[in-house]
Structure formats: C-alpha cells, structure tokens
PDB file of C-alpha atoms in Angstrom:
ATOM      1  CA  MET O  47     123.912  88.560  93.591  1.00 97.00           C
ATOM      2  CA  ARG O  48     123.462  84.801  93.759  1.00 98.00           C
ATOM      3  CA  ALA O  49     121.668  83.000  96.567  1.00 98.00           C
ATOM      4  CA  MET O  50     120.579  79.417  97.204  1.00 98.00           C
ATOM      5  CA  GLN O  51     116.972  79.794  98.291  1.00 98.00           C
ATOM      6  CA  VAL O  52     114.111  77.799  99.748  1.00 97.00           C
ATOM      7  CA  THR O  53     111.253  78.387  97.313  1.00 97.00           C
ATOM      8  CA  ALA O  54     109.008  75.591  98.635  1.00 96.00           C
ATOM      9  CA  TYR O  55     109.102  73.745 101.944  1.00 96.00           C
ATOM     10  CA  ASP O  56     110.739  70.316 102.043  1.00 94.00           C
ATOM     11  CA  ALA O  57     112.234  70.771  98.564  1.00 96.00           C
ATOM     12  CA  PRO O  58     115.836  71.222  97.346  1.00 97.00           C
ATOM     13  CA  LEU O  59     117.340  74.696  97.370  1.00 98.00           C
ATOM     14  CA  SER O  60     117.605  76.470  94.025  1.00 97.00           C
ATOM     15  CA  MET O  61     120.036  79.125  92.790  1.00 98.00           C
ATOM     16  CA  GLN O  62     118.418  82.546  92.348  1.00 97.00           C
ATOM     17  CA  GLU O  63     119.620  85.951  91.106  1.00 97.00           C
ATOM     18  CA  LEU O  64     118.579  88.664  93.574  1.00 96.00           C
ATOM     19  CA  GLU O  65     118.969  92.392  94.066  1.00 96.00           C
ATOM     20  CA  MET O  66     121.941  93.443  96.156  1.00 95.00           C
ATOM     21  CA  PRO O  67     120.824  94.404  99.690  1.00 97.00           C
ATOM     22  CA  ILE O  68     121.466  97.878 101.063  1.00 95.00           C
ATOM     23  CA  SER O  69     122.701  98.485 104.600  1.00 95.00           C
ATOM     24  CA  ALA O  70     120.134 100.493 106.552  1.00 96.00           C
ATOM     25  CA  ALA O  71     120.790 102.486 109.727  1.00 97.00           C
ATOM     26  CA  GLY O  72     122.568 100.295 112.258  1.00 96.00           C
ATOM     27  CA  GLU O  73     123.527  97.703 109.635  1.00 97.00           C
ATOM     28  CA  VAL O  74     126.587  96.784 107.617  1.00 98.00           C
ATOM     29  CA  LEU O  75     126.696  95.258 104.134  1.00 98.00           C
ATOM     30  CA  VAL O  76     128.825  92.117 104.277  1.00 98.00           C
ATOM     31  CA  LYS O  77     130.282  90.215 101.338  1.00 98.00           C
ATOM     32  CA  ILE O  78     129.901  86.636 102.539  1.00 98.00           C
ATOM     33  CA  ASP O  79     132.896  84.356 102.125  1.00 98.00           C
ATOM     34  CA  THR O  80     131.732  81.274 104.017  1.00 98.00           C
ATOM     35  CA  CYS O  81     128.575  79.983 105.686  1.00 98.00           C
ATOM     36  CA  GLY O  82     128.446  77.342 108.401  1.00 97.00           C
ATOM     37  CA  MET O  83     125.606  74.837 108.064  1.00 96.00           C
ATOM     38  CA  ASN O  84     123.637  73.480 111.012  1.00 93.00           C
ATOM     39  CA  PHE O  85     121.065  70.729 111.544  1.00 90.00           C
ATOM     40  CA  ALA O  86     118.551  73.496 112.288  1.00 90.00           C
ATOM     41  CA  ASP O  87     118.858  74.564 108.634  1.00 96.00           C
ATOM     42  CA  THR O  88     117.365  71.233 107.576  1.00 95.00           C
ATOM     43  CA  LEU O  89     114.402  71.819 109.900  1.00 93.00           C
ATOM     44  CA  MET O  90     113.921  75.340 108.571  1.00 96.00           C
ATOM     45  CA  ILE O  91     113.746  73.952 105.023  1.00 97.00           C
ATOM     46  CA  LYS O  92     110.985  71.579 106.158  1.00 95.00           C
ATOM     47  CA  GLY O  93     109.138  74.428 107.873  1.00 94.00           C
ATOM     48  CA  THR O  94     109.366  72.727 111.271  1.00 91.00           C
ATOM     49  CA  TYR O  95     111.934  74.964 112.991  1.00 90.00           C
ATOM     50  CA  GLN O  96     110.864  77.352 115.775  1.00 84.00           C
ATOM     51  CA  GLU O  97     111.611  80.276 113.465  1.00 85.00           C
ATOM     52  CA  LYS O  98     109.891  80.246 110.070  1.00 91.00           C
ATOM     53  CA  PRO O  99     110.968  82.966 107.596  1.00 93.00           C
ATOM     54  CA  PRO O 100     108.487  83.748 104.813  1.00 94.00           C
ATOM     55  CA  LEU O 101     109.140  82.106 101.445  1.00 96.00           C
ATOM     56  CA  PRO O 102     111.371  82.497  99.534  1.00 97.00           C
ATOM     57  CA  PHE O 103     114.439  82.721 101.775  1.00 97.00           C
ATOM     58  CA  ALA O 104     118.010  81.499 102.029  1.00 97.00           C
ATOM     59  CA  VAL O 105     119.051  79.278 104.918  1.00 97.00           C
ATOM     60  CA  GLY O 106     122.413  79.668 106.603  1.00 97.00           C
ATOM     61  CA  MET O 107     122.591  80.877 110.200  1.00 95.00           C
ATOM     62  CA  GLU O 108     126.256  81.819 110.618  1.00 95.00           C
ATOM     63  CA  VAL O 109     128.594  83.563 108.218  1.00 97.00           C
ATOM     64  CA  CYS O 110     132.051  85.007 107.819  1.00 97.00           C
ATOM     65  CA  GLY O 111     132.756  87.845 105.430  1.00 98.00           C
ATOM     66  CA  THR O 112     134.099  91.336 104.827  1.00 98.00           C
ATOM     67  CA  VAL O 113     132.306  94.609 105.531  1.00 98.00           C
ATOM     68  CA  LYS O 114     131.725  96.463 102.254  1.00 98.00           C
ATOM     69  CA  ALA O 115     129.480  99.346 103.404  1.00 97.00           C
ATOM     70  CA  VAL O 116     128.477 100.840 106.742  1.00 97.00           C
ATOM     71  CA  GLY O 117     124.992 102.142 107.516  1.00 96.00           C
ATOM     72  CA  GLU O 118     124.135 105.304 109.381  1.00 96.00           C
ATOM     73  CA  GLY O 119     124.931 105.235 113.073  1.00 96.00           C
ATOM     74  CA  VAL O 120     127.526 102.453 112.897  1.00 96.00           C
ATOM     75  CA  SER O 121     130.803 103.581 114.428  1.00 93.00           C
ATOM     76  CA  ASP O 122     132.525 100.419 115.664  1.00 92.00           C
ATOM     77  CA  LEU O 123     132.882  98.671 112.288  1.00 96.00           C
ATOM     78  CA  GLN O 124     134.451  99.881 109.064  1.00 96.00           C
ATOM     79  CA  SER O 125     134.701  98.897 105.415  1.00 96.00           C
ATOM     80  CA  GLY O 126     137.276  96.167 104.829  1.00 97.00           C
ATOM     81  CA  GLN O 127     136.932  94.650 108.303  1.00 97.00           C
ATOM     82  CA  ARG O 128     136.541  90.863 108.596  1.00 97.00           C
ATOM     83  CA  VAL O 129     133.601  89.760 110.726  1.00 96.00           C
ATOM     84  CA  ALA O 130     131.604  86.695 111.709  1.00 95.00           C
ATOM     85  CA  ALA O 131     127.893  86.950 112.479  1.00 93.00           C
ATOM     86  CA  TYR O 132     124.892  84.957 113.596  1.00 90.00           C
ATOM     87  CA  VAL O 133     122.199  85.919 111.072  1.00 92.00           C
ATOM     88  CA  GLY O 134     119.473  83.332 111.717  1.00 91.00           C
ATOM     89  CA  SER O 135     118.897  82.858 107.980  1.00 95.00           C
ATOM     90  CA  GLY O 136     120.184  84.303 104.708  1.00 96.00           C
ATOM     91  CA  GLY O 137     123.748  83.009 104.875  1.00 98.00           C
ATOM     92  CA  LEU O 138     123.697  81.144 101.566  1.00 98.00           C
ATOM     93  CA  ALA O 139     123.937  84.375  99.589  1.00 98.00           C
ATOM     94  CA  GLU O 140     126.829  86.439  98.270  1.00 98.00           C
ATOM     95  CA  TYR O 141     125.867  89.521 100.297  1.00 98.00           C
ATOM     96  CA  ALA O 142     123.785  90.300 103.379  1.00 98.00           C
ATOM     97  CA  ALA O 143     122.792  93.427 105.301  1.00 97.00           C
ATOM     98  CA  ILE O 144     123.465  92.521 108.921  1.00 96.00           C
ATOM     99  CA  PRO O 145     122.858  94.451 112.164  1.00 93.00           C
ATOM    100  CA  ALA O 146     126.218  95.764 113.302  1.00 93.00           C
ATOM    101  CA  LYS O 147     125.583  94.548 116.849  1.00 88.00           C
ATOM    102  CA  ALA O 148     125.380  90.974 115.514  1.00 88.00           C
ATOM    103  CA  CYS O 149     128.858  91.141 113.977  1.00 92.00           C
ATOM    104  CA  VAL O 150     131.960  89.924 115.781  1.00 90.00           C
ATOM    105  CA  PRO O 151     135.350  91.151 114.478  1.00 94.00           C
ATOM    106  CA  ILE O 152     137.605  88.164 113.899  1.00 93.00           C
ATOM    107  CA  PRO O 153     141.391  88.038 114.295  1.00 94.00           C
ATOM    108  CA  ASP O 154     143.781  87.645 111.375  1.00 93.00           C
ATOM    109  CA  GLU O 155     144.742  84.216 112.734  1.00 93.00           C
ATOM    110  CA  MET O 156     141.221  82.869 112.093  1.00 96.00           C
ATOM    111  CA  SER O 157     140.476  81.541 108.604  1.00 96.00           C
ATOM    112  CA  ALA O 158     137.149  82.159 106.887  1.00 97.00           C
ATOM    113  CA  VAL O 159     136.317  78.435 107.168  1.00 97.00           C
ATOM    114  CA  ASP O 160     137.076  78.339 110.894  1.00 96.00           C
ATOM    115  CA  ALA O 161     135.083  81.530 111.497  1.00 96.00           C
ATOM    116  CA  ALA O 162     131.989  80.127 109.754  1.00 95.00           C
ATOM    117  CA  ALA O 163     132.267  76.974 111.850  1.00 93.00           C
ATOM    118  CA  PHE O 164     132.767  78.826 115.114  1.00 90.00           C
ATOM    119  CA  LEU O 165     129.919  80.936 116.450  1.00 90.00           C
ATOM    120  CA  ILE O 166     126.958  78.595 116.836  1.00 90.00           C
ATOM    121  CA  ALA O 167     128.763  75.362 117.681  1.00 91.00           C
ATOM    122  CA  TYR O 168     131.240  76.769 120.176  1.00 95.00           C
ATOM    123  CA  GLY O 169     128.828  79.459 121.353  1.00 94.00           C
ATOM    124  CA  THR O 170     126.098  76.917 122.106  1.00 95.00           C
ATOM    125  CA  SER O 171     128.431  74.628 124.015  1.00 97.00           C
ATOM    126  CA  HIS O 172     130.138  77.400 125.978  1.00 97.00           C
ATOM    127  CA  VAL O 173     126.889  79.086 127.021  1.00 97.00           C
ATOM    128  CA  ALA O 174     125.432  75.683 127.935  1.00 97.00           C
ATOM    129  CA  LEU O 175     128.355  74.460 130.019  1.00 98.00           C
ATOM    130  CA  ASP O 176     129.500  77.748 131.533  1.00 97.00           C
ATOM    131  CA  TYR O 177     126.546  80.149 131.781  1.00 97.00           C
ATOM    132  CA  LYS O 178     123.758  77.600 132.232  1.00 97.00           C
ATOM    133  CA  ALA O 179     125.246  74.518 133.925  1.00 98.00           C
ATOM    134  CA  LYS O 180     128.124  76.355 135.668  1.00 98.00           C
ATOM    135  CA  MET O 181     130.221  73.236 135.189  1.00 98.00           C
ATOM    136  CA  GLN O 182     133.206  72.937 137.510  1.00 97.00           C
ATOM    137  CA  PRO O 183     136.638  71.339 136.993  1.00 98.00           C
ATOM    138  CA  GLY O 184     136.579  67.665 137.944  1.00 97.00           C
ATOM    139  CA  GLU O 185     132.887  67.140 137.162  1.00 98.00           C
ATOM    140  CA  ARG O 186     131.885  64.354 134.800  1.00 98.00           C
ATOM    141  CA  LEU O 187     130.323  65.530 131.520  1.00 98.00           C
ATOM    142  CA  LEU O 188     128.295  63.206 129.275  1.00 98.00           C
ATOM    143  CA  VAL O 189     127.996  64.467 125.692  1.00 98.00           C
ATOM    144  CA  LEU O 190     125.360  62.807 123.491  1.00 98.00           C
ATOM    145  CA  GLY O 191     125.659  63.200 119.714  1.00 95.00           C
ATOM    146  CA  ALA O 192     129.301  63.907 120.444  1.00 96.00           C
ATOM    147  CA  SER O 193     130.625  63.733 116.877  1.00 93.00           C
ATOM    148  CA  GLY O 194     128.182  66.323 115.497  1.00 88.00           C
ATOM    149  CA  GLY O 195     128.649  70.030 114.952  1.00 85.00           C
ATOM    150  CA  VAL O 196     127.786  71.128 118.483  1.00 91.00           C
ATOM    151  CA  GLY O 197     128.569  67.865 120.269  1.00 94.00           C
ATOM    152  CA  LEU O 198     132.216  67.848 119.248  1.00 94.00           C
ATOM    153  CA  THR O 199     132.710  71.384 120.572  1.00 95.00           C
ATOM    154  CA  ALA O 200     131.169  70.294 123.889  1.00 97.00           C
ATOM    155  CA  VAL O 201     133.779  67.532 124.114  1.00 97.00           C
ATOM    156  CA  GLU O 202     136.568  69.986 123.328  1.00 97.00           C
ATOM    157  CA  LEU O 203     135.352  72.736 125.659  1.00 98.00           C
ATOM    158  CA  GLY O 204     134.642  70.217 128.395  1.00 98.00           C
ATOM    159  CA  LYS O 205     138.332  69.310 128.445  1.00 97.00           C
ATOM    160  CA  VAL O 206     139.416  72.958 128.331  1.00 97.00           C
ATOM    161  CA  MET O 207     137.142  73.611 131.330  1.00 98.00           C
ATOM    162  CA  GLY O 208     138.617  70.706 133.291  1.00 98.00           C
ATOM    163  CA  ALA O 209     135.824  68.125 133.076  1.00 98.00           C
ATOM    164  CA  GLU O 210     136.094  64.352 132.703  1.00 98.00           C
ATOM    165  CA  VAL O 211     134.361  63.850 129.342  1.00 98.00           C
ATOM    166  CA  ILE O 212     132.274  60.865 128.231  1.00 98.00           C
ATOM    167  CA  ALA O 213     131.517  61.023 124.487  1.00 98.00           C
ATOM    168  CA  CYS O 214     128.560  59.109 123.042  1.00 98.00           C
ATOM    169  CA  ALA O 215     128.340  58.789 119.242  1.00 96.00           C
ATOM    170  CA  ARG O 216     127.391  56.300 116.546  1.00 94.00           C
ATOM    171  CA  GLY O 217     130.153  53.955 115.358  1.00 94.00           C
ATOM    172  CA  ARG O 218     133.855  53.594 116.041  1.00 93.00           C
ATOM    173  CA  GLU O 219     134.977  55.990 113.315  1.00 93.00           C
ATOM    174  CA  LYS O 220     133.008  58.877 114.815  1.00 94.00           C
ATOM    175  CA  LEU O 221     134.120  57.942 118.310  1.00 96.00           C
ATOM    176  CA  GLU O 222     137.762  58.210 117.241  1.00 95.00           C
ATOM    177  CA  VAL O 223     137.050  61.792 116.184  1.00 94.00           C
ATOM    178  CA  CYS O 224     135.717  62.377 119.708  1.00 96.00           C
ATOM    179  CA  ARG O 225     138.836  60.826 121.216  1.00 97.00           C
ATOM    180  CA  ALA O 226     140.990  63.188 119.154  1.00 94.00           C
ATOM    181  CA  ALA O 227     138.923  66.109 120.509  1.00 94.00           C
ATOM    182  CA  GLY O 228     139.818  65.081 124.062  1.00 95.00           C
ATOM    183  CA  ALA O 229     137.162  62.588 125.217  1.00 97.00           C
ATOM    184  CA  ASP O 230     138.250  60.461 128.180  1.00 98.00           C
ATOM    185  CA  HIS O 231     135.658  57.711 127.658  1.00 98.00           C
ATOM    186  CA  LEU O 232     133.757  56.550 124.544  1.00 98.00           C
ATOM    187  CA  ILE O 233     130.272  55.048 124.220  1.00 98.00           C
ATOM    188  CA  ASP O 234     128.903  53.624 120.953  1.00 97.00           C
ATOM    189  CA  SER O 235     125.233  54.612 120.862  1.00 95.00           C
ATOM    190  CA  GLU O 236     124.511  51.796 118.382  1.00 92.00           C
ATOM    191  CA  THR O 237     125.687  48.935 120.575  1.00 95.00           C
ATOM    192  CA  ASP O 238     126.507  50.074 124.115  1.00 96.00           C
ATOM    193  CA  ASP O 239     124.260  50.498 127.149  1.00 97.00           C
ATOM    194  CA  ILE O 240     124.595  54.206 127.922  1.00 97.00           C
ATOM    195  CA  ARG O 241     123.058  53.987 131.369  1.00 97.00           C
ATOM    196  CA  GLU O 242     125.182  51.101 132.621  1.00 97.00           C
ATOM    197  CA  ILE O 243     128.476  52.428 131.236  1.00 98.00           C
ATOM    198  CA  VAL O 244     127.975  55.945 132.632  1.00 98.00           C
ATOM    199  CA  LYS O 245     126.950  54.588 136.027  1.00 97.00           C
ATOM    200  CA  GLY O 246     129.998  52.331 135.973  1.00 98.00           C
ATOM    201  CA  LEU O 247     132.208  55.380 135.422  1.00 98.00           C
ATOM    202  CA  GLY O 248     130.703  57.077 138.464  1.00 98.00           C
ATOM    203  CA  GLY O 249     127.619  58.790 136.987  1.00 98.00           C
ATOM    204  CA  ALA O 250     127.154  62.060 135.106  1.00 98.00           C
ATOM    205  CA  ASP O 251     127.167  65.502 136.726  1.00 98.00           C
ATOM    206  CA  VAL O 252     126.299  67.355 133.500  1.00 98.00           C
ATOM    207  CA  VAL O 253     124.506  65.960 130.427  1.00 98.00           C
ATOM    208  CA  TYR O 254     124.769  67.796 127.098  1.00 98.00           C
ATOM    209  CA  ASP O 255     122.057  66.506 124.764  1.00 97.00           C
ATOM    210  CA  PRO O 256     121.292  67.576 121.180  1.00 94.00           C
ATOM    211  CA  VAL O 257     119.732  64.149 120.466  1.00 94.00           C
ATOM    212  CA  GLY O 258     116.744  63.547 122.767  1.00 93.00           C
ATOM    213  CA  GLY O 259     114.704  60.343 122.661  1.00 94.00           C
ATOM    214  CA  ASP O 260     115.886  57.178 124.378  1.00 95.00           C
ATOM    215  CA  GLN O 261     119.413  58.545 124.839  1.00 96.00           C
ATOM    216  CA  PHE O 262     118.108  61.364 127.034  1.00 96.00           C
ATOM    217  CA  LYS O 263     116.129  58.878 129.123  1.00 95.00           C
ATOM    218  CA  ALA O 264     119.164  56.629 129.603  1.00 96.00           C
ATOM    219  CA  ALA O 265     121.369  59.605 130.480  1.00 97.00           C
ATOM    220  CA  MET O 266     118.888  60.888 133.054  1.00 97.00           C
ATOM    221  CA  ARG O 267     118.910  57.538 134.843  1.00 96.00           C
ATOM    222  CA  ALA O 268     122.726  57.613 134.912  1.00 97.00           C
ATOM    223  CA  CYS O 269     122.897  61.039 136.579  1.00 98.00           C
ATOM    224  CA  ASN O 270     124.342  61.734 139.992  1.00 98.00           C
ATOM    225  CA  SER O 271     122.379  63.725 142.550  1.00 97.00           C
ATOM    226  CA  GLU O 272     122.170  67.437 141.665  1.00 97.00           C
ATOM    227  CA  ALA O 273     123.206  66.790 138.064  1.00 98.00           C
ATOM    228  CA  ARG O 274     122.240  69.303 135.377  1.00 98.00           C
ATOM    229  CA  LEU O 275     120.765  68.152 132.062  1.00 98.00           C
ATOM    230  CA  LEU O 276     120.855  70.395 128.995  1.00 97.00           C
ATOM    231  CA  PRO O 277     118.403  69.490 126.196  1.00 96.00           C
ATOM    232  CA  LEU O 278     119.631  71.471 123.160  1.00 92.00           C
ATOM    233  CA  GLY O 279     117.735  69.802 120.344  1.00 87.00           C
ATOM    234  CA  PHE O 280     116.074  66.600 119.238  1.00 88.00           C
ATOM    235  CA  ALA O 281     118.047  65.193 116.303  1.00 83.00           C
ATOM    236  CA  SER O 282     116.497  61.780 116.992  1.00 84.00           C
ATOM    237  CA  GLY O 283     113.087  63.242 116.152  1.00 84.00           C
ATOM    238  CA  ASP O 284     111.785  62.247 119.588  1.00 87.00           C
ATOM    239  CA  VAL O 285     111.141  64.962 122.193  1.00 90.00           C
ATOM    240  CA  PRO O 286     111.451  63.120 125.532  1.00 90.00           C
ATOM    241  CA  GLN O 287     108.817  63.458 128.208  1.00 90.00           C
ATOM    242  CA  ILE O 288     110.629  64.128 131.480  1.00 91.00           C
ATOM    243  CA  PRO O 289     109.428  62.158 134.530  1.00 90.00           C
ATOM    244  CA  ALA O 290     109.195  64.669 137.367  1.00 92.00           C
ATOM    245  CA  ASN O 291     109.549  61.962 140.030  1.00 92.00           C
ATOM    246  CA  ILE O 292     113.141  61.281 138.930  1.00 91.00           C
ATOM    247  CA  LEU O 293     113.922  65.003 139.061  1.00 92.00           C
ATOM    248  CA  LEU O 294     112.539  65.077 142.592  1.00 93.00           C
ATOM    249  CA  VAL O 295     114.300  62.008 143.973  1.00 92.00           C
ATOM    250  CA  LYS O 296     117.722  62.891 142.532  1.00 94.00           C
ATOM    251  CA  ASN O 297     117.435  66.689 142.879  1.00 97.00           C
ATOM    252  CA  LEU O 298     118.105  67.030 139.157  1.00 97.00           C
ATOM    253  CA  THR O 299     117.840  70.236 137.135  1.00 97.00           C
ATOM    254  CA  VAL O 300     116.817  70.278 133.465  1.00 97.00           C
ATOM    255  CA  MET O 301     117.874  73.458 131.650  1.00 95.00           C
ATOM    256  CA  GLY O 302     116.553  74.180 128.176  1.00 92.00           C
ATOM    257  CA  LEU O 303     118.829  76.203 125.921  1.00 92.00           C
ATOM    258  CA  TYR O 304     117.924  77.983 122.702  1.00 90.00           C
ATOM    259  CA  TRP O 305     121.218  79.739 122.056  1.00 90.00           C
ATOM    260  CA  GLY O 306     119.872  82.030 119.331  1.00 84.00           C
ATOM    261  CA  GLY O 307     117.205  83.360 121.675  1.00 86.00           C
ATOM    262  CA  TYR O 308     119.824  85.182 123.735  1.00 88.00           C
ATOM    263  CA  ALA O 309     120.468  87.496 120.774  1.00 81.00           C
ATOM    264  CA  LYS O 310     117.108  89.067 121.659  1.00 82.00           C
ATOM    265  CA  ILE O 311     116.679  88.603 125.404  1.00 88.00           C
ATOM    266  CA  ARG O 312     120.251  89.067 126.684  1.00 89.00           C
ATOM    267  CA  PRO O 313     122.845  89.606 123.915  1.00 82.00           C
ATOM    268  CA  SER O 314     125.627  90.209 126.449  1.00 85.00           C
ATOM    269  CA  VAL O 315     125.545  86.477 127.217  1.00 90.00           C
ATOM    270  CA  LEU O 316     126.631  85.801 123.638  1.00 87.00           C
ATOM    271  CA  THR O 317     129.129  88.627 123.273  1.00 82.00           C
ATOM    272  CA  ASP O 318     130.846  87.757 126.575  1.00 89.00           C
ATOM    273  CA  SER O 319     131.024  84.122 125.460  1.00 93.00           C
ATOM    274  CA  PHE O 320     132.487  85.084 122.067  1.00 89.00           C
ATOM    275  CA  LYS O 321     135.278  87.081 123.704  1.00 88.00           C
ATOM    276  CA  THR O 322     136.307  84.095 125.790  1.00 93.00           C
ATOM    277  CA  LEU O 323     136.112  81.679 122.866  1.00 95.00           C
ATOM    278  CA  ILE O 324     138.114  83.870 120.492  1.00 92.00           C
ATOM    279  CA  ASP O 325     140.802  84.269 123.169  1.00 93.00           C
ATOM    280  CA  TRP O 326     140.928  80.468 123.513  1.00 96.00           C
ATOM    281  CA  TYR O 327     141.169  80.096 119.713  1.00 95.00           C
ATOM    282  CA  VAL O 328     144.058  82.558 119.449  1.00 94.00           C
ATOM    283  CA  ALA O 329     145.780  80.781 122.342  1.00 95.00           C
ATOM    284  CA  GLY O 330     145.472  77.463 120.475  1.00 94.00           C
ATOM    285  CA  LYS O 331     143.171  75.876 123.057  1.00 95.00           C
ATOM    286  CA  ILE O 332     140.349  75.174 120.584  1.00 95.00           C
ATOM    287  CA  LYS O 333     140.212  74.486 116.846  1.00 92.00           C
ATOM    288  CA  PRO O 334     137.019  73.853 114.806  1.00 93.00           C
ATOM    289  CA  HIS O 335     136.739  70.422 113.228  1.00 90.00           C
ATOM    290  CA  VAL O 336     135.361  70.869 109.698  1.00 93.00           C
ATOM    291  CA  SER O 337     134.741  67.634 107.835  1.00 92.00           C
ATOM    292  CA  ASN O 338     133.445  69.114 104.568  1.00 95.00           C
ATOM    293  CA  VAL O 339     133.774  72.384 102.621  1.00 97.00           C
ATOM    294  CA  VAL O 340     131.572  72.672  99.510  1.00 97.00           C
ATOM    295  CA  PRO O 341     130.856  75.451  96.967  1.00 98.00           C
ATOM    296  CA  LEU O 342     127.622  77.449  97.000  1.00 98.00           C
ATOM    297  CA  ASP O 343     126.060  75.627  94.059  1.00 97.00           C
ATOM    298  CA  GLN O 344     126.447  72.339  95.958  1.00 97.00           C
ATOM    299  CA  ALA O 345     124.719  73.541  99.131  1.00 98.00           C
ATOM    300  CA  ASN O 346     122.099  70.791  98.810  1.00 98.00           C
ATOM    301  CA  ASP O 347     124.912  68.237  99.151  1.00 97.00           C
ATOM    302  CA  ALA O 348     126.089  70.002 102.318  1.00 97.00           C
ATOM    303  CA  LEU O 349     122.607  69.714 103.817  1.00 97.00           C
ATOM    304  CA  ASP O 350     122.415  66.020 102.883  1.00 96.00           C
ATOM    305  CA  LEU O 351     125.594  65.409 104.867  1.00 95.00           C
ATOM    306  CA  LEU O 352     123.790  66.745 107.935  1.00 93.00           C
ATOM    307  CA  ARG O 353     120.534  64.866 107.274  1.00 93.00           C
ATOM    308  CA  THR O 354     122.309  61.529 106.812  1.00 91.00           C
ATOM    309  CA  ARG O 355     124.700  62.053 109.772  1.00 85.00           C
ATOM    310  CA  LYS O 356     127.691  61.525 107.447  1.00 88.00           C
ATOM    311  CA  ALA O 357     129.507  64.639 108.623  1.00 86.00           C
ATOM    312  CA  THR O 358     131.644  64.935 111.724  1.00 83.00           C
ATOM    313  CA  GLY O 359     132.010  68.355 113.288  1.00 81.00           C
ATOM    314  CA  LYS O 360     130.978  71.153 110.921  1.00 92.00           C
ATOM    315  CA  VAL O 361     130.014  71.468 107.261  1.00 96.00           C
ATOM    316  CA  VAL O 362     130.898  74.796 105.637  1.00 97.00           C
ATOM    317  CA  VAL O 363     129.745  76.270 102.315  1.00 98.00           C
ATOM    318  CA  ARG O 364     132.263  78.472 100.513  1.00 98.00           C
ATOM    319  CA  VAL O 365     130.064  81.233  99.101  1.00 98.00           C
ATOM    320  CA  SER O 366     132.718  83.294  97.298  1.00 89.00           C
TER     321      SER O 366
END
C-alpha cells in the first residue's frame, strides 16, 4: 500500500510503499477513503506535539473508510461497513489496522469527506462546550481562531446550543465564513480591540481558545464573573501564563482540554458526544465546512494550507 510518511522531523512527507497491515484481535482492517488534517499534524511533523510516534510514520489523526477484515473478538463491526475513526496518526495511508472500539459507524447520509472532517473538530468543540464548560442557552460564547478547523465548529455548535456567539478571526473574508456559520458578532483579530469589544457586548461567559498568546490575555480580561475559559491549543506559538489574581477576583475557571486524551482515560465521553453529533448531522443542524480536498500525493500542500492559515474550516486528503 501507499503512505505519505514522515521520515525526518521538520521535513516534507514522502510517498512510501509499505506492507499491508493485518488486523489483530480487537482490530479491524480499514481501507481509508479520506483523512482529515489538523494543525496538530504540523506539530507532529516537527516533533513538538505531545505525542511523538517513532520514525518513520504517517500523520493523519482522523479517517473515514470501509471495513475490509475483522479481527478476532470483534462482533459489533463487519466487513463492508463504513466507519470513521480517531487514529492519532497513520491516516495518510491506504489501509490501517484500527481498534474496533475507536471506530464509529457512520450513516449513509454522511459523505466520506464530511466524515473525515467531523470527529476531531466537532468532537473537540462539543466536549469543550458541553462536558467541560456546561454552557447554557443564553450565555455569551467568545470563540478565538473562529475560522479554523475547530473554531468554526465551536461557532456552529454554540448556536445549536443556544449561545450568543462572538467570533474572532483574522480578516473580513474569514469573518464572513464565521457569520455564515451562525456568529452573532464579529471581531477582526488583526485590527480590533478584543477586550473592549467583548466588554462592550456584555462580557464573555465562556471562552473557547485554540490560539493562546495575547488573544487569551485579552479574552480573560473581558470575562464576566464565573466565566469558564477553555485553552485547547496554542496556534499563536505563545503559551500564556495565567495570572492567578484575576482568576481569584473574578471567580474564573480555566479548563484545559486535550480531546484525544479521553480515548484513554474516559472513552465514554467521546462516544456519547459522537452519538449526539451524528444525530445533529442527520437532522441537518450541523454541516462540516471543508475548504480544500486534495489527493494523497499532494498531502504536503494540505499541510501548508494549515501552516499558512489559508484554509477555513477543514482540509481533507482523499486517500483513495
């Protein structure tokens, strides 16, 4: 089979011919149709992500495909079934042996492109806003990095969950994408004063932040009492240092979220979230925004779209 692999850190991926994997006990062999790309993939290529697979390896954390073989002990999946899965790495390959418990059957209504763009982005936002922040209808949600892969789903889910949504992104073109996703208010991170605008709107009750840096600091100072802040990543490259005195005075709560970690510590959090999200998809309440779909041999171009912030929503690689 073909796979686009990392053979050296901080270098372009290269196409390799590999042996076909075999599904062991508890696994299924999946023919991968599509792979959703994430900013974390670019960090993994640099060797700076919190998980560091041994070289060589293929990036690609979320996939959609068809079950081709079932390992011993697997009873709830069968050959020919369409599934999506969070795999952590290995998605930029034509086949993968995946633990059956990591696979989510997908409905006929969901395309392979939508399925590959679904799990991490929507899963991260839903777990953050529902399970962690316990956001309530009528609360005011500030989404930083709102035009990105996870940020745009936070805007969309925020509206579905009844929040008043403030979207912060770079440039008017990206902000219009946020408006189309349901944002009530728009902030241009290049030119606008985040703190003053949010305070003028009445302050934030929940802050969703995959950016970090100065934007996190401004958002914190625009929070209402008892607000919840969710640092999800640091796309700015700056991990903010949180002043405890502000947490104390405003009774703020900062909640870290590493969505993938729940696959190990409490997988029911993810599976329960997936059930809700798939129901919302089938009901037409949510729809992934995919700005680019590229073939496997152009996976380096897909990653460049993420590095240069040229994509809006998700970037998907069509593997086969």
